[in-house]
Short mmCIF file of C-alpha atoms and ligand atoms in Angstrom, two decimals:
data_model
loop_
_atom_site.label_atom_id
_atom_site.label_comp_id
_atom_site.label_asym_id
_atom_site.label_seq_id
_atom_site.Cartn_x
_atom_site.Cartn_y
_atom_site.Cartn_z
CA MET A 1 21.01 82.94 -4.76
CA ALA A 2 22.74 80.06 -7.06
CA ASP A 3 26.46 80.83 -7.69
CA ASN A 4 25.83 81.31 -11.65
CA LYS A 5 28.88 79.06 -12.38
CA ILE A 6 27.59 75.87 -11.24
CA PRO A 7 24.16 74.67 -12.13
CA TYR A 8 21.76 72.91 -9.82
CA LYS A 9 22.34 69.74 -11.26
CA ILE A 10 25.93 68.39 -12.82
CA TYR A 11 25.34 65.29 -15.03
CA LEU A 12 27.91 63.58 -17.45
CA THR A 13 27.59 62.65 -20.76
CA GLU A 14 27.79 59.50 -21.69
CA ASP A 15 30.77 59.86 -23.13
CA GLU A 16 32.59 61.25 -20.06
CA MET A 17 31.03 58.41 -18.16
CA PRO A 18 34.09 55.79 -16.07
CA THR A 19 34.62 52.85 -18.15
CA SER A 20 36.75 51.13 -15.68
CA TRP A 21 35.86 50.72 -11.84
CA TYR A 22 38.43 51.89 -9.50
CA ASN A 23 39.92 49.16 -6.50
CA LEU A 24 41.08 51.04 -3.81
CA ARG A 25 43.35 48.18 -2.25
CA ALA A 26 45.69 48.36 -4.96
CA ASP A 27 46.72 51.95 -3.16
CA MET A 28 46.42 50.80 0.35
CA LYS A 29 50.01 49.91 2.22
CA ASN A 30 48.08 48.00 4.46
CA LYS A 31 45.46 45.65 2.72
CA PRO A 32 42.37 44.56 4.78
CA ALA A 33 43.39 41.49 6.06
CA PRO A 34 42.37 38.35 4.34
CA LEU A 35 38.77 35.98 5.28
CA LEU A 36 39.68 33.23 6.15
CA ASN A 37 38.52 29.58 6.20
CA PRO A 38 36.26 28.97 9.00
CA GLY A 39 37.49 25.49 9.81
CA THR A 40 41.35 25.92 9.17
CA LEU A 41 41.74 29.20 10.18
CA GLN A 42 43.96 29.78 7.64
CA PRO A 43 43.38 32.77 4.23
CA LEU A 44 40.79 31.79 2.09
CA LYS A 45 41.78 30.29 -1.87
CA ALA A 46 39.93 31.00 -4.36
CA GLU A 47 38.82 27.23 -4.98
CA GLU A 48 37.49 27.17 -1.51
CA LEU A 49 35.09 30.41 -2.39
CA ALA A 50 34.19 28.91 -5.80
CA PRO A 51 31.67 26.57 -4.66
CA ILE A 52 29.87 29.67 -2.83
CA PHE A 53 30.73 32.69 -5.40
CA CYS A 54 30.95 33.03 -8.85
CA GLU A 55 34.62 32.74 -10.44
CA GLU A 56 34.79 36.11 -12.39
CA LEU A 57 33.89 37.31 -8.62
CA VAL A 58 36.22 35.50 -6.46
CA ALA A 59 38.92 36.98 -8.82
CA GLN A 60 37.74 40.38 -8.02
CA GLU A 61 37.64 39.66 -4.64
CA LEU A 62 40.84 38.74 -4.25
CA ASP A 63 42.40 41.48 -6.78
CA GLU A 64 43.99 43.81 -4.33
CA THR A 65 46.42 44.90 -6.78
CA THR A 66 45.10 46.33 -10.15
CA PRO A 67 44.15 49.80 -9.33
CA TYR A 68 41.56 49.71 -12.51
CA ILE A 69 39.58 46.76 -13.75
CA GLU A 70 37.47 47.22 -17.20
CA ILE A 71 33.69 47.41 -16.79
CA PRO A 72 32.47 45.13 -19.24
CA ALA A 73 30.52 46.77 -22.07
CA GLU A 74 26.77 44.70 -21.27
CA ILE A 75 27.49 46.14 -17.81
CA ARG A 76 27.97 50.07 -19.02
CA ASP A 77 25.26 49.80 -21.13
CA PHE A 78 23.05 48.65 -18.49
CA TYR A 79 24.30 51.56 -16.31
CA LYS A 80 23.02 53.87 -19.22
CA MET A 81 19.62 52.90 -18.55
CA TYR A 82 20.38 54.68 -15.58
CA ARG A 83 23.25 56.49 -14.56
CA PRO A 84 24.93 59.07 -14.70
CA SER A 85 23.30 60.00 -11.43
CA PRO A 86 23.17 63.67 -10.74
CA LEU A 87 25.51 65.46 -8.65
CA VAL A 88 23.07 67.78 -7.39
CA ARG A 89 24.25 70.85 -6.12
CA ALA A 90 21.76 71.99 -2.69
CA TYR A 91 21.00 75.60 -3.49
CA CYS A 92 17.56 74.87 -1.82
CA LEU A 93 19.02 73.49 1.52
CA GLU A 94 21.98 75.65 1.80
CA GLU A 95 19.38 78.60 1.65
CA LYS A 96 17.32 77.07 4.24
CA LEU A 97 20.12 76.73 6.74
CA GLN A 98 21.40 79.94 5.71
CA THR A 99 24.93 78.58 5.77
CA PRO A 100 28.58 79.42 4.23
CA ALA A 101 28.91 75.82 3.13
CA LYS A 102 28.29 74.74 -0.35
CA ILE A 103 26.01 70.78 -0.21
CA TYR A 104 26.35 69.05 -3.24
CA TYR A 105 24.96 65.23 -3.06
CA LYS A 106 25.28 62.62 -5.23
CA PHE A 107 21.96 60.95 -5.93
CA GLU A 108 20.95 56.92 -6.43
CA GLY A 109 17.32 56.51 -6.54
CA ASN A 110 16.59 57.53 -9.68
CA ASN A 111 16.20 53.89 -11.01
CA THR A 112 13.41 51.69 -10.12
CA SER A 113 15.18 49.23 -7.10
CA GLY A 114 15.48 53.12 -5.61
CA SER A 115 19.14 52.89 -4.97
CA HIS A 116 23.13 52.38 -5.49
CA LYS A 117 22.65 48.50 -5.08
CA LEU A 118 21.52 48.44 -8.38
CA ASN A 119 25.31 49.00 -9.66
CA SER A 120 26.68 45.83 -8.17
CA ALA A 121 23.75 43.82 -8.66
CA ILE A 122 23.72 44.35 -12.73
CA ALA A 123 27.37 43.05 -12.33
CA GLN A 124 27.35 40.14 -10.18
CA ALA A 125 24.08 38.80 -12.39
CA TYR A 126 26.48 39.37 -15.89
CA TYR A 127 29.06 37.16 -14.31
CA ALA A 128 26.64 34.72 -12.89
CA LYS A 129 24.96 34.64 -16.15
CA LYS A 130 28.45 34.35 -18.10
CA GLN A 131 29.31 31.55 -15.93
CA GLY A 132 26.81 30.16 -16.80
CA LEU A 133 24.91 29.19 -14.05
CA LYS A 134 20.89 28.68 -13.53
CA GLY A 135 20.47 31.08 -10.85
CA VAL A 136 21.75 33.52 -7.46
CA THR A 137 21.00 33.22 -4.08
CA THR A 138 20.77 35.97 -1.39
CA GLU A 139 19.54 37.89 1.51
CA THR A 140 17.80 41.19 1.92
CA GLY A 141 17.17 43.01 4.92
CA ALA A 142 15.34 46.76 4.07
CA GLY A 143 14.17 44.92 0.42
CA GLN A 144 16.90 47.51 -1.62
CA TRP A 145 19.49 44.83 -2.57
CA GLY A 146 16.50 42.26 -3.05
CA THR A 147 14.60 44.32 -5.59
CA ALA A 148 18.09 45.30 -7.52
CA LEU A 149 19.32 42.13 -7.68
CA SER A 150 15.83 40.59 -9.32
CA MET A 151 16.01 43.13 -11.80
CA ALA A 152 19.66 42.51 -12.92
CA CYS A 153 18.29 39.26 -12.91
CA SER A 154 15.21 39.43 -15.08
CA TYR A 155 18.00 41.62 -17.58
CA PHE A 156 19.96 38.58 -18.12
CA GLY A 157 17.30 35.74 -16.82
CA LEU A 158 18.32 34.24 -14.20
CA ASP A 159 16.59 32.63 -11.50
CA CYS A 160 16.83 34.35 -8.61
CA LYS A 161 16.12 33.36 -4.56
CA VAL A 162 16.01 36.01 -2.33
CA PHE A 163 15.64 35.38 1.52
CA MET A 164 14.26 38.35 3.36
CA VAL A 165 14.71 39.42 6.74
CA LYS A 166 11.27 38.82 8.30
CA VAL A 167 11.20 42.21 10.14
CA SER A 168 11.38 43.30 6.96
CA TYR A 169 9.16 41.10 5.13
CA GLU A 170 6.37 41.95 7.15
CA GLN A 171 7.12 46.25 7.41
CA LYS A 172 7.06 46.37 3.52
CA PRO A 173 4.99 44.02 1.91
CA PHE A 174 5.26 46.13 -1.44
CA ARG A 175 9.11 45.27 -2.06
CA ARG A 176 8.14 41.81 -1.87
CA GLU A 177 5.65 42.66 -4.68
CA VAL A 178 8.35 44.34 -6.63
CA MET A 179 10.30 41.35 -6.85
CA ARG A 180 8.22 39.11 -7.51
CA THR A 181 7.49 41.08 -10.13
CA TYR A 182 10.93 40.99 -11.03
CA GLY A 183 10.15 36.89 -11.12
CA ALA A 184 12.17 36.31 -8.10
CA SER A 185 11.47 34.10 -4.98
CA VAL A 186 11.11 35.60 -1.98
CA VAL A 187 11.49 33.36 1.37
CA PRO A 188 11.07 35.27 5.25
CA SER A 189 14.18 34.81 7.26
CA PRO A 190 14.20 33.04 9.40
CA SER A 191 12.57 29.73 7.45
CA GLU A 192 12.00 26.13 7.41
CA THR A 193 13.39 25.69 4.47
CA THR A 194 16.83 25.30 5.68
CA GLU A 195 18.84 23.76 8.53
CA VAL A 196 20.35 26.87 9.46
CA GLY A 197 16.91 28.30 9.48
CA ARG A 198 15.42 25.89 11.31
CA LYS A 199 18.31 25.56 14.07
CA ILE A 200 17.79 29.16 14.28
CA LEU A 201 14.46 29.01 15.05
CA ALA A 202 14.69 26.40 17.37
CA GLU A 203 16.96 28.23 19.54
CA HIS A 204 15.13 31.72 19.04
CA PRO A 205 11.46 30.73 18.56
CA GLY A 206 9.91 34.44 17.39
CA THR A 207 12.37 35.76 16.70
CA THR A 208 12.38 38.90 14.09
CA GLY A 209 15.30 37.66 11.99
CA SER A 210 18.84 39.56 11.07
CA LEU A 211 21.09 40.31 8.07
CA GLY A 212 23.08 37.38 9.38
CA CYS A 213 20.69 34.28 9.64
CA ALA A 214 19.64 35.95 5.53
CA ILE A 215 23.01 35.17 4.99
CA SER A 216 22.96 31.88 6.14
CA GLU A 217 20.34 30.33 4.66
CA ALA A 218 21.23 31.93 1.36
CA VAL A 219 24.73 30.24 1.35
CA GLU A 220 23.34 27.12 2.14
CA VAL A 221 20.59 27.14 -0.93
CA ALA A 222 24.00 28.17 -2.78
CA VAL A 223 26.31 25.40 -1.48
CA LYS A 224 23.55 22.61 -2.63
CA ASN A 225 21.52 23.33 -5.41
CA PRO A 226 23.99 22.73 -8.46
CA GLY A 227 24.05 25.58 -11.15
CA TYR A 228 23.59 28.69 -7.85
CA ARG A 229 25.74 31.01 -6.82
CA TYR A 230 25.96 33.08 -3.24
CA VAL A 231 25.48 36.88 -4.41
CA LEU A 232 25.81 39.69 -1.77
CA GLY A 233 24.94 42.89 -1.71
CA SER A 234 27.12 44.68 0.20
CA VAL A 235 30.55 44.48 3.21
CA LEU A 236 32.72 42.21 0.09
CA ASN A 237 35.68 43.88 -1.94
CA GLN A 238 33.94 42.87 -5.37
CA VAL A 239 30.76 44.88 -4.21
CA LEU A 240 32.92 48.43 -3.14
CA LEU A 241 34.65 47.19 -6.43
CA HIS A 242 31.50 47.46 -8.09
CA GLN A 243 29.79 50.95 -5.89
CA SER A 244 32.77 52.69 -6.93
CA VAL A 245 31.25 53.71 -10.19
CA ILE A 246 29.94 56.43 -7.36
CA GLY A 247 32.79 58.24 -6.76
CA LEU A 248 34.20 58.17 -9.90
CA GLU A 249 31.20 59.62 -11.49
CA THR A 250 31.22 62.60 -8.52
CA LYS A 251 35.30 63.02 -9.07
CA ILE A 252 34.69 63.59 -12.73
CA ALA A 253 31.62 66.13 -12.16
CA LEU A 254 33.37 67.95 -10.09
CA ASP A 255 36.91 67.94 -11.59
CA LYS A 256 34.43 69.27 -14.50
CA TYR A 257 33.67 72.56 -12.20
CA GLY A 258 37.06 72.62 -10.51
CA ILE A 259 35.32 71.67 -7.50
CA LYS A 260 37.68 70.49 -4.45
CA PRO A 261 35.29 68.88 -1.71
CA ASP A 262 36.59 69.73 1.93
CA MET A 263 34.76 66.21 3.51
CA ILE A 264 32.70 63.86 2.17
CA ILE A 265 30.08 62.08 3.81
CA GLY A 266 28.22 58.85 3.30
CA CYS A 267 26.22 56.29 5.72
CA ALA A 268 27.55 53.07 6.32
CA GLY A 269 25.80 50.03 7.04
CA GLY A 270 28.13 47.27 5.17
CA GLY A 271 30.27 50.22 4.06
CA SER A 272 29.66 49.43 -0.30
CA ASN A 273 28.01 53.04 -0.97
CA LEU A 274 29.99 54.66 1.40
CA GLY A 275 33.41 52.19 0.02
CA GLY A 276 32.12 53.25 -3.61
CA LEU A 277 31.54 57.12 -3.29
CA ILE A 278 34.58 58.34 -1.75
CA ALA A 279 37.21 55.45 -3.54
CA PRO A 280 38.63 57.97 -5.81
CA PHE A 281 39.19 60.66 -3.10
CA MET A 282 40.54 58.19 -0.62
CA GLY A 283 42.86 57.11 -3.41
CA GLU A 284 44.16 60.39 -3.67
CA LYS A 285 44.35 60.86 0.42
CA LEU A 286 46.43 57.48 0.02
CA ARG A 287 49.23 58.26 -2.48
CA GLY A 288 49.23 61.95 -0.36
CA GLU A 289 47.93 63.90 -3.69
CA ALA A 290 44.81 65.43 -1.44
CA ASP A 291 43.71 65.32 1.83
CA TYR A 292 39.58 64.96 2.82
CA ARG A 293 37.86 64.70 5.88
CA ILE A 294 35.77 61.53 5.65
CA ILE A 295 32.65 60.25 7.47
CA ALA A 296 30.81 57.81 7.94
CA VAL A 297 27.45 57.74 9.26
CA GLU A 298 26.30 54.56 11.45
CA PRO A 299 22.98 54.57 13.14
CA ALA A 300 23.27 54.06 16.91
CA SER A 301 21.34 51.38 17.28
CA CYS A 302 23.71 48.94 15.26
CA PRO A 303 27.28 51.44 15.77
CA SER A 304 30.27 48.84 14.48
CA PHE A 305 32.82 51.29 13.78
CA THR A 306 31.87 53.47 16.69
CA ARG A 307 31.48 50.43 19.59
CA GLY A 308 32.20 47.66 17.92
CA THR A 309 36.11 45.59 18.11
CA PHE A 310 38.37 44.93 15.38
CA ALA A 311 38.51 41.59 15.24
CA TYR A 312 37.96 38.54 12.77
CA ASP A 313 34.66 37.91 13.00
CA PHE A 314 31.79 35.31 10.83
CA CYS A 315 29.54 37.22 8.38
CA ASP A 316 26.37 35.81 9.16
CA THR A 317 24.97 34.15 12.20
CA GLY A 318 24.90 30.76 11.50
CA MET A 319 29.10 30.86 11.23
CA ILE A 320 29.19 28.98 7.99
CA CYS A 321 30.74 31.93 6.32
CA PRO A 322 34.50 32.77 5.76
CA LEU A 323 35.59 34.86 8.83
CA ALA A 324 36.70 38.84 8.01
CA LYS A 325 38.54 41.02 9.98
CA MET A 326 36.24 44.30 10.70
CA TYR A 327 35.17 46.28 13.34
CA THR A 328 32.09 44.17 14.58
CA LEU A 329 29.42 44.42 16.95
CA GLY A 330 29.91 40.27 17.11
CA SER A 331 28.26 38.12 14.42
CA SER A 332 25.68 37.22 17.31
CA PHE A 333 24.64 41.30 17.64
CA ILE A 334 20.44 41.63 16.48
CA PRO A 335 20.04 45.12 16.28
CA SER A 336 16.18 46.64 17.35
CA PRO A 337 13.61 45.52 15.35
CA ASN A 338 12.81 49.41 16.45
CA HIS A 339 15.10 50.97 14.08
CA ALA A 340 13.68 51.51 10.59
CA GLY A 341 15.95 51.86 8.26
CA GLY A 342 18.92 49.08 6.71
CA LEU A 343 22.15 49.70 8.18
CA ARG A 344 21.56 46.64 10.70
CA PHE A 345 24.35 44.97 9.55
CA HIS A 346 26.96 43.70 13.12
CA GLY A 347 30.29 43.87 10.69
CA MET A 348 31.57 45.86 8.37
CA SER A 349 33.68 46.04 5.01
CA THR A 350 36.83 44.97 6.09
CA THR A 351 38.64 47.65 3.00
CA LEU A 352 36.64 50.34 4.95
CA SER A 353 37.70 48.74 8.98
CA GLN A 354 41.04 48.66 7.86
CA LEU A 355 41.26 52.76 6.63
CA TYR A 356 39.56 53.68 9.36
CA HIS A 357 41.16 51.48 11.78
CA ASP A 358 44.42 53.20 9.82
CA GLY A 359 43.13 57.02 10.64
CA PHE A 360 41.94 58.01 7.10
CA MET A 361 38.42 57.86 7.94
CA GLU A 362 36.35 59.09 11.10
CA ALA A 363 32.74 57.20 12.21
CA THR A 364 29.98 58.93 14.05
CA SER A 365 26.64 57.82 15.35
CA VAL A 366 23.34 59.79 14.81
CA GLU A 367 20.20 58.65 16.43
CA GLN A 368 17.15 57.48 14.72
CA THR A 369 14.75 60.09 15.47
CA SER A 370 17.16 62.78 14.41
CA VAL A 371 17.62 61.24 11.19
CA PHE A 372 13.92 61.45 10.36
CA GLU A 373 14.20 65.66 11.24
CA ALA A 374 16.83 65.88 8.67
CA ALA A 375 14.95 64.21 6.45
CA GLU A 376 11.98 66.13 6.51
CA THR A 377 14.11 69.28 6.26
CA PHE A 378 15.73 68.07 3.50
CA ALA A 379 12.74 66.60 1.52
CA ARG A 380 10.64 69.95 2.17
CA VAL A 381 13.38 71.94 0.61
CA GLU A 382 15.25 69.37 -1.68
CA GLY A 383 11.63 68.17 -3.00
CA ILE A 384 13.49 64.28 -2.71
CA LEU A 385 11.82 61.52 -0.06
CA PRO A 386 14.56 59.93 1.19
CA ALA A 387 15.71 56.91 2.16
CA PRO A 388 16.08 56.85 5.94
CA GLU A 389 19.79 54.74 5.66
CA SER A 390 20.48 57.97 3.41
CA SER A 391 19.28 60.37 6.20
CA HIS A 392 22.24 59.42 8.36
CA ALA A 393 24.53 61.29 5.82
CA ILE A 394 21.70 64.52 5.60
CA ARG A 395 22.22 64.67 9.19
CA VAL A 396 25.90 64.82 9.42
CA ALA A 397 25.67 67.16 6.20
CA ILE A 398 23.46 69.26 8.16
CA ASP A 399 25.06 69.41 11.45
CA GLU A 400 28.57 70.73 9.56
CA ALA A 401 26.48 72.95 7.56
CA LEU A 402 25.43 74.35 10.47
CA LYS A 403 28.99 73.97 11.68
CA CYS A 404 29.99 76.78 8.78
CA LYS A 405 27.57 78.79 9.37
CA GLU A 406 29.00 79.45 13.54
CA THR A 407 32.75 79.88 12.33
CA GLY A 408 31.80 81.53 8.99
CA GLU A 409 33.78 78.82 6.71
CA GLU A 410 32.73 78.13 2.97
CA LYS A 411 33.58 74.27 3.20
CA THR A 412 32.67 72.04 0.22
CA ILE A 413 31.02 69.37 1.85
CA VAL A 414 29.53 66.87 -0.77
CA PHE A 415 27.01 63.53 0.93
CA GLY A 416 26.01 60.35 -0.54
CA LEU A 417 22.42 60.56 -1.31
CA THR A 418 21.62 56.70 -1.96
CA GLY A 419 18.22 56.15 -2.05
CA THR A 420 14.50 57.24 -2.26
CA GLY A 421 12.19 56.31 0.98
CA TYR A 422 9.32 55.27 -0.93
CA PHE A 423 8.98 51.67 0.34
CA ASP A 424 9.85 53.34 4.30
CA LEU A 425 6.39 55.02 4.85
CA VAL A 426 6.28 52.94 8.18
CA ALA A 427 8.75 54.53 9.81
CA TYR A 428 8.00 58.18 8.38
CA GLN A 429 4.67 57.13 9.39
CA LYS A 430 6.02 56.75 12.90
CA TYR A 431 7.51 59.54 13.05
CA ASN A 432 4.82 62.00 11.49
CA ASP A 433 2.82 60.14 14.62
CA GLY A 434 5.26 61.21 17.00
CA GLU A 435 5.67 57.24 17.84
CA MET A 436 9.54 57.08 16.87
CA SER A 437 11.96 56.16 19.37
CA ASP A 438 15.67 55.13 19.65
CA GLN A 439 17.20 52.07 20.76
CA ILE A 440 20.41 51.64 21.80
CA PRO A 441 21.95 49.20 23.37
CA THR A 442 23.55 49.07 26.00
CA ASP A 443 27.49 48.27 26.80
CA GLU A 444 26.50 44.96 28.15
CA ASP A 445 24.64 44.38 24.91
CA ILE A 446 27.57 44.32 23.10
CA ALA A 447 30.13 43.39 25.72
CA ALA A 448 27.88 39.76 25.60
CA SER A 449 27.93 39.59 21.57
CA VAL A 450 31.45 40.59 21.25
CA ALA A 451 32.62 37.76 23.88
CA LYS A 452 31.88 35.17 21.61
CA LEU A 453 33.77 36.31 18.75
CA PRO A 454 36.00 33.51 17.58
CA LYS A 455 39.15 32.90 19.26
CA VAL A 456 41.85 34.03 16.04
CA GLU A 457 45.10 34.99 16.48
C1 LIG B 501 21.57 49.26 1.41
C2 LIG B 501 21.69 50.97 0.83
C3 LIG B 501 22.12 51.43 2.29
C4 LIG B 501 23.62 51.00 3.09
O1 LIG B 501 24.01 49.94 2.50
P1 LIG B 501 25.90 49.94 2.09
O2 LIG B 501 26.40 49.11 1.54
O3 LIG B 501 26.96 50.66 3.49
O4 LIG B 501 26.00 51.11 1.28
C5 LIG B 501 22.37 52.86 2.66
N1 LIG B 501 21.31 53.31 1.63
C6 LIG B 501 20.70 52.41 0.90
C7 LIG B 501 19.42 53.54 0.31
C8 LIG B 501 20.72 50.93 1.00
O5 LIG B 501 19.89 50.99 -0.05
#
């Protein structure tokens, strides 16, 4: 069955690994709209971001013209401990589906944190250390980002304070223990330890929390404690920049064998893995050198692209963060706690939002039960237990491969397998027990939170 020219796994040698990140914004004619100061509604300047974020990361956030930014040697050395990640030809899945499509996935789950998030965590911790900071604060939803950041902070000897969305804190106690093992402190959010947390708890007693609440708490602690800055694991341009290592490695591996994908599929929470995976391909598309179908997959329970509004909004529930122009469900939108995986953020990367708005990519939403069905099919033939987030991409990759079966087209599909599902076994248990359901917001739910968008423009 195996195509004898293409191995099951395409690895790169250390010498073939990328030495620079690629900044997709440099090739965009319509740049993503700037972040605005929530008070003045004017574009944020570096000085205003400096009390919140590390200096070098602010520079990366605001840089929309430099296409390639060198990866510092210390970060490249850390990358070598778990990268390059394999690009796998899914021969067994193709066989199972009896499809003429050729399916590849880039697997980012081969590190202790279990996901792609380590690619940006190590970069952000490095710049914090370089600036001489004591530590960083952050939020974590499903727990992958907090875990990745704890690993990165312990490597560089930084303190790490994590606000973990309460529902995940309760559903995933083992995530918390991994973070504590790497020396991080972990607080369930919303908490009584911050002003904004106390306010949210007073207004919504019994809330299970959201990423938006946890972000507000983490920012408050960073701003109030000297020597601390806030770091974020997705959404921001700097995170997409670091994650471009995924796409660059994928492109180098495909080029080695002269493979040109027809479509590239990734799950989208805040957009960082997808933005990273597609970066070099989207660059070619923007420069008119090649064309690809690029598909973002989001959960039906938190459908920012497919049912959101393209507008300026807060990134957090406490409304203290900068305003970003993005596809959003409104910062007061809280997805159903029933939804198992990550991908629970109300907004989306400004870069991907602009590209989607300009027609350079597609988006689709899928329901949780069909996502776990796809995860099961994949696990049984490819062996890897996928993260529920990643399984959104698997769902659509399988659907596209099945379409090829009908039409007989031999399309090449590449998808991002962002992580492992070892910490999502409560969700797998629900699925296996037939107790999983889909909770999709009504138009009224979405309209109610979108009505509260800040008035800008
Ligand atoms: C965080 C996470 C995602 C979603 O975040 P993006 O910023 O959209 O990439 C997807 N998969 C896994 C495994 C994650 O940990």
